[in-house]
Tab-separated table of C-alpha atoms and ligand atoms in Angstrom:
chain	number	residue	atom	x	y	z
A	616	UNK	CA	16.928	-5.036	19.301
A	617	UNK	CA	14.876	-1.957	18.624
A	618	UNK	CA	13.168	-1.480	15.277
A	619	UNK	CA	14.172	1.794	13.681
A	620	UNK	CA	12.468	3.247	10.639
A	621	UNK	CA	15.128	5.226	8.787
A	622	UNK	CA	14.492	5.476	5.031
A	623	UNK	CA	17.395	7.959	4.686
A	624	UNK	CA	19.998	5.198	5.244
A	625	UNK	CA	18.357	2.373	3.279
A	626	UNK	CA	20.637	3.048	0.290
A	627	UNK	CA	23.677	1.819	2.260
A	628	UNK	CA	22.351	-1.724	2.257
A	629	UNK	CA	20.010	-1.394	-0.748
A	630	UNK	CA	21.678	0.681	-3.498
A	631	UNK	CA	18.488	0.414	-5.570
A	632	UNK	CA	17.040	2.966	-3.091
A	633	UNK	CA	18.596	5.537	-5.444
A	634	UNK	CA	17.389	3.735	-8.595
A	635	UNK	CA	15.349	4.996	-11.514
A	636	UNK	CA	11.869	3.801	-10.539
A	637	UNK	CA	11.547	4.213	-6.778
A	638	UNK	CA	8.334	4.724	-4.825
A	639	UNK	CA	6.496	6.561	-3.473
A	640	UNK	CA	6.384	9.772	-5.530
A	641	UNK	CA	4.663	13.120	-5.372
A	642	UNK	CA	1.793	12.998	-7.871
A	643	UNK	CA	1.226	16.343	-9.576
A	644	UNK	CA	-2.277	16.054	-11.089
A	645	UNK	CA	-1.835	18.675	-13.816
A	646	UNK	CA	1.385	17.013	-14.981
A	647	UNK	CA	-0.233	13.580	-15.265
A	648	UNK	CA	-0.760	12.379	-18.809
A	649	UNK	CA	-4.401	11.737	-19.572
A	650	UNK	CA	-4.368	8.413	-21.409
A	651	UNK	CA	-7.657	7.470	-23.123
A	652	UNK	CA	-6.294	3.961	-23.777
A	653	UNK	CA	-6.319	3.277	-20.022
A	654	UNK	CA	-9.478	1.360	-19.193
A	655	UNK	CA	-11.074	1.118	-15.755
A	656	UNK	CA	-9.509	-1.099	-13.090
A	657	UNK	CA	-11.719	-4.019	-12.162
A	658	UNK	CA	-11.551	-5.538	-8.684
A	659	UNK	CA	-12.927	-9.028	-8.162
A	660	UNK	CA	-12.785	-9.385	-4.391
A	661	UNK	CA	-16.037	-11.285	-4.173
A	662	UNK	CA	-14.959	-14.407	-2.372
A	663	UNK	CA	-13.894	-14.897	1.223
A	664	UNK	CA	-10.175	-15.439	0.762
A	665	UNK	CA	-8.716	-13.589	3.755
A	666	UNK	CA	-6.448	-15.623	6.022
A	667	UNK	CA	-5.050	-13.760	8.993
A	668	UNK	CA	-4.155	-10.386	10.436
A	669	UNK	CA	-0.689	-9.768	11.846
A	670	UNK	CA	1.444	-6.972	13.188
A	671	UNK	CA	4.677	-7.718	11.275
A	672	UNK	CA	6.683	-5.057	13.099
A	673	UNK	CA	6.338	-2.457	10.346
A	674	UNK	CA	2.649	-2.491	9.651
A	675	UNK	CA	-0.631	-4.257	10.150
A	676	UNK	CA	-0.959	-6.890	7.424
A	677	UNK	CA	-4.019	-8.849	6.353
A	678	UNK	CA	-3.023	-11.866	4.261
A	679	UNK	CA	-5.091	-13.740	1.699
A	680	UNK	CA	-5.116	-17.229	0.266
A	681	UNK	CA	-3.485	-16.623	-3.113
A	682	UNK	CA	-3.453	-20.213	-4.356
A	683	UNK	CA	-6.025	-19.410	-7.032
A	684	UNK	CA	-7.652	-16.478	-8.853
A	685	UNK	CA	-10.559	-15.886	-6.473
A	686	UNK	CA	-9.430	-12.327	-5.595
A	687	UNK	CA	-7.817	-10.395	-8.434
A	688	UNK	CA	-7.316	-6.926	-9.861
A	689	UNK	CA	-7.355	-6.494	-13.644
A	690	UNK	CA	-7.804	-3.884	-16.336
A	691	UNK	CA	-6.284	-0.410	-16.195
A	692	UNK	CA	-2.556	-0.631	-16.980
A	693	UNK	CA	-2.444	-4.401	-16.323
A	694	UNK	CA	-2.034	-6.984	-19.109
A	695	UNK	CA	-3.537	-9.812	-17.081
A	696	UNK	CA	-5.184	-10.440	-13.695
A	697	UNK	CA	-2.975	-10.002	-10.609
A	698	UNK	CA	-3.795	-12.020	-7.454
A	699	UNK	CA	-4.402	-10.347	-4.097
A	700	UNK	CA	-1.688	-11.378	-1.627
A	701	UNK	CA	-2.119	-8.997	1.314
A	702	UNK	CA	-3.012	-5.485	2.326
A	703	UNK	CA	-1.356	-3.216	4.874
A	704	UNK	CA	-1.336	0.416	5.971
A	705	UNK	CA	1.140	3.259	6.401
A	706	UNK	CA	0.398	6.112	8.783
A	707	UNK	CA	1.900	8.917	10.847
A	708	UNK	CA	1.824	10.272	14.382
A	709	UNK	CA	-0.017	13.451	13.426
A	710	UNK	CA	-3.317	13.679	11.595
A	711	UNK	CA	-1.987	15.290	8.442
A	712	UNK	CA	1.059	13.088	7.660
A	713	UNK	CA	1.268	9.369	7.080
A	714	UNK	CA	0.585	8.613	3.426
A	715	UNK	CA	3.513	7.564	1.238
A	716	UNK	CA	2.334	9.110	-2.009
A	717	UNK	CA	1.535	12.798	-1.882
A	718	UNK	CA	-0.699	14.794	-4.218
A	719	UNK	CA	0.690	18.161	-5.316
A	720	UNK	CA	2.881	18.059	-2.216
A	721	UNK	CA	0.039	17.292	0.182
A	722	UNK	CA	-0.031	14.234	2.446
A	723	UNK	CA	-3.032	12.276	3.634
A	724	UNK	CA	-3.244	10.820	7.151
A	725	UNK	CA	-2.674	7.251	5.999
A	726	UNK	CA	-2.398	5.037	2.918
A	727	UNK	CA	-3.738	1.539	2.327
A	728	UNK	CA	-1.812	-0.790	-0.013
A	729	UNK	CA	-3.451	-3.832	-1.601
A	730	UNK	CA	-0.560	-5.940	-2.916
A	731	UNK	CA	-1.199	-8.225	-5.927
A	732	UNK	CA	1.125	-10.432	-8.008
A	733	UNK	CA	1.287	-11.656	-11.575
A	734	UNK	CA	0.538	-15.378	-11.247
A	735	UNK	CA	0.159	-15.723	-15.022
A	736	UNK	CA	3.836	-14.968	-15.724
A	737	UNK	CA	5.471	-15.999	-12.435
A	738	UNK	CA	5.337	-19.152	-10.298
A	739	UNK	CA	5.619	-17.578	-6.842
A	740	UNK	CA	5.107	-14.213	-5.163
A	741	UNK	CA	8.862	-14.146	-4.470
A	742	UNK	CA	9.694	-14.535	-8.145
A	743	UNK	CA	7.147	-11.889	-9.136
A	744	UNK	CA	8.498	-9.460	-6.507
A	745	UNK	CA	11.794	-9.146	-8.410
A	746	UNK	CA	10.320	-8.864	-11.940
A	747	UNK	CA	9.583	-5.497	-13.615
A	748	UNK	CA	5.894	-6.399	-14.127
A	749	UNK	CA	5.591	-8.769	-11.179
A	750	UNK	CA	3.477	-6.759	-8.715
A	751	UNK	CA	0.489	-4.426	-8.847
A	752	UNK	CA	-0.170	-2.366	-5.733
A	753	UNK	CA	-3.445	-0.484	-5.380
A	754	UNK	CA	-2.903	2.571	-3.168
A	755	UNK	CA	-5.846	4.207	-1.388
A	756	UNK	CA	-5.549	7.387	0.680
A	757	UNK	CA	-7.220	7.682	4.081
A	758	UNK	CA	-8.480	11.107	5.086
A	759	UNK	CA	-9.427	11.919	8.659
A	760	UNK	CA	-12.862	13.247	9.418
A	761	UNK	CA	-13.830	13.119	13.076
A	762	UNK	CA	-17.533	12.750	12.311
A	763	UNK	CA	-17.533	10.096	9.635
A	764	UNK	CA	-16.109	6.642	9.208
A	765	UNK	CA	-16.544	3.776	6.807
A	766	UNK	CA	-14.131	1.118	8.079
A	767	UNK	CA	-14.601	-1.565	10.745
A	768	UNK	CA	-11.097	-0.862	12.031
A	769	UNK	CA	-11.386	-2.461	15.450
A	770	UNK	CA	-10.614	-5.827	13.865
A	771	UNK	CA	-7.112	-4.609	13.054
A	772	UNK	CA	-5.852	-4.492	16.635
A	773	UNK	CA	-4.882	-8.131	17.165
A	774	UNK	CA	-3.164	-10.957	15.336
A	775	UNK	CA	-6.003	-13.242	14.527
A	776	UNK	CA	-7.652	-15.347	11.880
A	777	UNK	CA	-10.434	-13.795	9.901
A	778	UNK	CA	-12.852	-16.031	8.091
A	779	UNK	CA	-14.285	-13.462	5.823
A	780	UNK	CA	-13.044	-9.955	5.316
A	781	UNK	CA	-13.900	-8.495	1.951
A	782	UNK	CA	-11.554	-5.617	1.095
A	783	UNK	CA	-14.317	-4.199	-1.088
A	784	UNK	CA	-15.531	-2.379	2.032
A	785	UNK	CA	-12.263	-0.393	1.926
A	786	UNK	CA	-12.862	1.151	-1.502
A	787	UNK	CA	-14.065	4.689	-2.253
A	788	UNK	CA	-17.004	5.179	-4.621
A	789	UNK	CA	-14.855	6.190	-7.601
A	790	UNK	CA	-12.038	4.012	-8.971
A	791	UNK	CA	-10.414	6.785	-11.030
A	792	UNK	CA	-6.671	6.444	-10.648
A	793	UNK	CA	-3.146	7.555	-11.440
A	794	UNK	CA	-0.656	4.911	-12.558
A	795	UNK	CA	3.131	4.769	-12.916
A	796	UNK	CA	6.014	2.263	-12.724
A	797	UNK	CA	7.679	2.104	-9.321
A	798	UNK	CA	9.001	-0.036	-6.503
A	799	UNK	CA	8.304	-1.528	-3.109
A	800	UNK	CA	8.462	1.307	-0.566
A	801	UNK	CA	10.375	-0.753	2.015
A	802	UNK	CA	13.592	-2.793	1.693
A	803	UNK	CA	14.424	-4.641	-0.502
A	804	UNK	CA	12.847	-1.806	-2.578
A	805	UNK	CA	12.577	-4.011	-5.692
A	806	UNK	CA	11.584	-2.082	-8.820
A	807	UNK	CA	8.745	-4.477	-9.570
A	808	UNK	CA	5.540	-2.552	-8.911
A	809	UNK	CA	2.913	-1.223	-11.302
A	810	UNK	CA	1.359	1.397	-9.007
A	811	UNK	CA	-2.344	2.231	-9.249
A	812	UNK	CA	-3.219	5.075	-6.863
A	813	UNK	CA	-6.887	5.986	-6.460
A	814	UNK	CA	-7.687	9.678	-6.633
A	815	UNK	CA	-10.606	9.582	-4.203
A	816	UNK	CA	-9.669	8.957	-0.531
A	817	UNK	CA	-11.683	6.933	1.960
A	818	UNK	CA	-12.732	8.592	5.190
A	819	UNK	CA	-11.727	7.421	8.662
A	820	UNK	CA	-12.263	8.938	12.089
A	821	UNK	CA	-9.481	10.320	14.286
A	822	UNK	CA	-10.370	7.577	16.772
A	823	UNK	CA	-9.731	4.836	14.214
A	824	UNK	CA	-6.350	6.327	13.292
A	825	UNK	CA	-5.561	6.542	17.007
A	826	UNK	CA	-5.855	2.757	17.171
A	827	UNK	CA	-3.045	2.435	14.639
A	828	UNK	CA	-0.899	4.756	16.699
A	829	UNK	CA	-1.371	2.489	19.708
A	830	UNK	CA	0.380	-0.363	17.906
A	831	UNK	CA	3.995	-0.885	18.903
A	832	UNK	CA	7.041	-1.380	16.713
A	833	UNK	CA	8.586	-3.782	19.244
A	834	UNK	CA	7.203	-6.779	21.122
A	835	UNK	CA	5.340	-6.398	24.411
A	836	UNK	CA	8.098	-8.182	26.353
A	837	UNK	CA	10.885	-5.860	25.282
A	838	UNK	CA	12.130	-3.164	27.656
A	839	UNK	CA	12.325	-0.364	25.198
A	840	UNK	CA	9.203	0.242	23.204
A	841	UNK	CA	8.910	2.377	20.144
A	842	UNK	CA	5.516	3.192	18.862
A	843	UNK	CA	4.780	1.932	15.362
A	844	UNK	CA	4.084	5.222	13.707
A	845	UNK	CA	5.558	7.241	10.895
A	846	UNK	CA	6.060	4.004	8.954
A	847	UNK	CA	6.051	5.803	5.631
A	848	UNK	CA	8.811	6.539	3.099
A	849	UNK	CA	8.930	10.098	1.722
A	850	UNK	CA	8.463	10.777	-2.037
A	851	UNK	CA	11.361	9.789	-4.315
A	852	UNK	CA	12.658	11.499	-7.501
A	853	UNK	CA	10.533	10.930	-10.603
A	854	UNK	CA	13.651	10.543	-12.840
A	855	UNK	CA	11.767	11.195	-16.055
A	856	UNK	CA	8.856	8.863	-15.382
A	857	UNK	CA	5.388	9.784	-16.580
A	858	UNK	CA	2.348	9.450	-14.355
A	859	UNK	CA	-0.740	8.534	-16.396
A	860	UNK	CA	-4.277	9.316	-15.397
A	861	UNK	CA	-7.415	7.283	-16.139
A	862	UNK	CA	-9.622	10.305	-16.804
B	106	SG4	C1	5.075	-3.027	4.463
B	106	SG4	O1	6.256	-3.127	5.228
B	106	SG4	C2	4.341	-4.363	4.508
B	106	SG4	O2	4.169	-4.770	5.846
B	106	SG4	C3	5.103	-5.441	3.726
B	106	SG4	O3	4.313	-6.628	3.710
B	106	SG4	C4	5.335	-4.951	2.299
B	106	SG4	O4	6.112	-5.915	1.588
B	106	SG4	C5	6.086	-3.639	2.319
B	106	SG4	O5	5.361	-2.683	3.083
B	106	SG4	C6	6.290	-3.068	0.912
B	106	SG4	O6	5.055	-2.990	0.234
B	106	SG4	O7	3.285	-1.920	-0.979
B	106	SG4	N1	4.551	-0.499	0.644
B	106	SG4	S1	4.609	-1.654	-0.438
B	106	SG4	O8	5.588	-1.294	-1.446
B	106	SG4	O9	4.453	-6.460	0.151
B	106	SG4	C7	5.597	-6.562	0.518
B	106	SG4	C8	4.844	-7.768	4.189
B	106	SG4	O10	5.997	-7.844	4.565
B	106	SG4	C9	6.576	-7.432	-0.200
B	106	SG4	C10	3.914	-8.927	4.247
B	107	ZN	ZN1	2.866	-0.230	1.581
């Protein structure tokens, strides 16, 4: 069994792939609606709630203990706090492609997704993942700069337990954002995500991105190996949706 990443055929098994609020999208800054009623997003990632890091075959995922409200996102377009469940990355084989969202048609090298769920309205992550206001995903672009870096990426190479990884170290200095209603970007593509995409990217080195490209889609023991790269879905039609901007 070889893992194949083919977003163009997802609609055969998941008709919602052609639905009305699919993600990602191309964000056109001058078409975004400046909404003064949108407050700042507030991230409370103060406690050590990280659990483990795994290569799930499609991405590198860092999971968190989401049994209480120790790590939450609130404010912005959200009516109540959403609990941090996990974060993962999307990236490409070349420096300039890899993000899922694009800005005025331009891609970044990679995109980080911090996935949160509405534990006020829903009992489990699974229940929230199928509800229209169930999930809030914070998207952060990664831009490559061969001289600079801000992320301790070496920890992402192995499946392991981490005692204390505070995702706050992954945030840019400004939390200005775009927001719109969308979906998961991988099957089952549920239309359950309030997207919050930060405008300012974080900076990584080419070497750090190279470590992602070394990860494999398939297990070590399998004969045929496919490199885990290009694990991003291209932008989907807006279908009349409005992107709102926090400033
Ligand atoms: C990636 O495949 C992650 O590895 C998945 O995480 C994630 O699924 C999926 O992307 C979709 O999330 O923010 N890109 S996205 O819309 O978060 C979920 C796991 O499978 C449900 C743990
Ligand atoms: Zn994602």
